[in-house]
Amino acid sequence: MHTVVVGTSGVTASDVLAVARGGARVELSGEAVAALAAAREIVDALAAKPDPVYGVSTGFGALATRHISQELRAQLQRNIVRSHAAGMGPRVEREVVRALMFLRLKTVCSGHTGVRPEVARTMADVLNAQITPVVHEYGSLGCSGDLAPLSHCALTLMGEGDAEGPDGVVRPAAELLAEHGIQPVELREKEGLALLNGTDGMLGMLIMALADLDTLYKSADVTAALSLEALLGTDKVLAPELQAIRPHPGQGASAANMLAVLKGSGLTGHHQDDAPRVQDAYSVRCAPQVAGAGRDTLAHARLVAERELASAVDNPVVLPDGRVESNGNFHGAPVAYVLDFLAIAAADLGSIAERRTDRLLDKNRSHGLPPFLADDAGVDSGLMIAQYTQAALVSELKRLAVPASADSIPSSAMQEDHVSMGWSAARKLRTAVDNLTRVLAIELYAATRAIELREGLTPAPASQAVIEAARKAGVQGPGPDRFLAPDLAAADAFVRDGRLVAAAETVTGPLQ
């Protein structure tokens, strides 16, 4: 099994995906263990002094003014975890929880948190045992980090609360730890707070969304090319010299992908035979401009994610010169903004795909295709209601594009009076990614059927490869009305797991 080694300088997006989705093992580097031990010595020295130090010998948040005596500090650390594990609602997905735990371990290993090496080792042991704490949908405001979600993870380290075992069954965490020979941790000064105070949930969801959207943007270039073919559009608008005079990188990449898919098509360039169509509609002609803008948004979001992956997000932090200083680095604004930005881009990509689908189904705008791509229009309804489903998904995408990060609600007796809502932005982006996948699946379904209905015209080799692969995957072609939901589910799976892009790339080579 693949192993990810965590050091002091952060991790990569590939590391996060390997642990969250691939179940990779986690190990601590010698450098990380040494940094953990050195930072802990600083915390222990401060804890022994009579002067109050936030997070070490005081309460938290609005209760930070109380100095906590040594005999109560272990109880303080336990209590912060128990009281902050206050999530409600449905369980969060396993991959999100594993990303959350791994990213918290990444920060712990930076040597800036003051956590003992044995606590970090226990975090790695829980991940390696495939034990997944039960984390709930609601509880994070995205400031002071993802407090409630991280608290539920810390509760498992203490042997309390519930967790899911490797068999998928939820049981008491104490039982699962015992079965795997993992000793529950007894938290000491600073450690409870250090396990809770990070942007790890929203960052983990951002990294996974970026991976998914990378595939979906390539998928959208393929489905747009198929629709252009099916509508007998022109590929002249995709010419590299036209993209060069508006040099947005994403636009150029999308146009190049579409051209690669359309190479050798016998359907493109027929608009002049269907006067008075001088130009294709915006949803066809401007496909690379819209998808390209989304690609550039992805590039910006990746930059933010890379910076956050290199960060040590905690409060207070242990500095190399021995100081323990409070800060505001836990605020989720940088991550929250790009999560919302990605939801906007996803909504627009879904919107333009739906417009192309609707055009394929409308006999007044499809340039010779049967109404709703039906076998016997009137007797058959064809894909009429598939477009309804697509329209409903796009409408939902537009609602999900309303930014969470534009909101703030004060908490902790007005001490935490401005919050990022980054966790909420991440949760709605996951829904948006799911819905965008379904929208593109319906465009794929309509476009492949429409191409096959263009009798006597030969599609591009890449398009033909996609159609053949889709049919083998259970995405059926033209014919009389049938139970449509299974076909759409097959198309969804074909897009979701990357087979659509893979099929095109058997002809085009790697798409950008």
mmCIF file of C-alpha atoms in Angstrom, residues 226-233 267 274 277 284 355-377 382-383 443 445-457 478:
data_model
loop_
_atom_site.group_PDB
_atom_site.id
_atom_site.type_symbol
_atom_site.label_atom_id
_atom_site.label_comp_id
_atom_site.label_asym_id
_atom_site.label_seq_id
_atom_site.Cartn_x
_atom_site.Cartn_y
_atom_site.Cartn_z
ATOM 1 C CA LEU A 226 -20.079 16.530 -29.329
ATOM 2 C CA SER A 227 -22.933 19.041 -29.175
ATOM 3 C CA LEU A 228 -21.215 21.269 -31.717
ATOM 4 C CA GLU A 229 -20.962 18.288 -34.067
ATOM 5 C CA ALA A 230 -24.558 17.249 -33.495
ATOM 6 C CA LEU A 231 -25.720 20.794 -34.319
ATOM 7 C CA LEU A 232 -23.600 20.887 -37.497
ATOM 8 C CA GLY A 233 -21.679 23.814 -36.058
ATOM 9 C CA LEU A 267 -20.374 16.987 -39.309
ATOM 10 C CA ASP A 274 -28.637 25.959 -43.515
ATOM 11 C CA ARG A 277 -27.235 30.664 -39.886
ATOM 12 C CA VAL A 284 -21.806 26.628 -28.851
ATOM 13 C CA ARG A 355 -28.545 25.477 -23.116
ATOM 14 C CA ARG A 356 -26.755 23.275 -25.653
ATOM 15 C CA THR A 357 -28.898 20.306 -24.617
ATOM 16 C CA ASP A 358 -32.083 22.314 -24.998
ATOM 17 C CA ARG A 359 -30.979 23.394 -28.470
ATOM 18 C CA LEU A 360 -30.416 19.750 -29.475
ATOM 19 C CA LEU A 361 -33.991 18.924 -28.442
ATOM 20 C CA ASP A 362 -35.779 21.868 -30.092
ATOM 21 C CA LYS A 363 -36.667 21.097 -33.724
ATOM 22 C CA ASN A 364 -36.741 24.826 -34.484
ATOM 23 C CA ARG A 365 -33.080 25.251 -33.485
ATOM 24 C CA SER A 366 -31.506 21.831 -33.966
ATOM 25 C CA HIS A 367 -31.075 22.082 -37.742
ATOM 26 C CA GLY A 368 -32.897 18.978 -38.827
ATOM 27 C CA LEU A 369 -32.956 16.762 -35.741
ATOM 28 C CA PRO A 370 -36.302 15.232 -34.686
ATOM 29 C CA PRO A 371 -38.238 16.920 -31.855
ATOM 30 C CA PHE A 372 -36.722 15.941 -28.482
ATOM 31 C CA LEU A 373 -34.590 13.405 -30.384
ATOM 32 C CA ALA A 374 -37.654 11.138 -30.225
ATOM 33 C CA ASP A 375 -38.030 8.001 -32.332
ATOM 34 C CA ASP A 376 -41.638 8.763 -33.249
ATOM 35 C CA ALA A 377 -42.387 12.264 -31.973
ATOM 36 C CA GLY A 382 -37.729 11.309 -26.373
ATOM 37 C CA LEU A 383 -35.467 13.280 -24.040
ATOM 38 C CA GLU A 443 -25.586 16.658 -22.345
ATOM 39 C CA TYR A 445 -26.579 11.480 -23.458
ATOM 40 C CA ALA A 446 -28.351 13.932 -25.763
ATOM 41 C CA ALA A 447 -25.329 14.738 -27.925
ATOM 42 C CA THR A 448 -24.373 11.120 -28.580
ATOM 43 C CA ARG A 449 -27.944 10.286 -29.556
ATOM 44 C CA ALA A 450 -28.145 13.341 -31.814
ATOM 45 C CA ILE A 451 -24.896 12.449 -33.607
ATOM 46 C CA GLU A 452 -26.187 8.946 -34.288
ATOM 47 C CA LEU A 453 -29.359 10.446 -35.742
ATOM 48 C CA ARG A 454 -27.271 12.361 -38.336
ATOM 49 C CA GLU A 455 -27.395 9.535 -40.833
ATOM 50 C CA GLY A 456 -24.909 9.713 -43.681
ATOM 51 C CA LEU A 457 -22.498 11.979 -41.784
ATOM 52 C CA PRO A 478 -31.604 6.166 -30.198
#
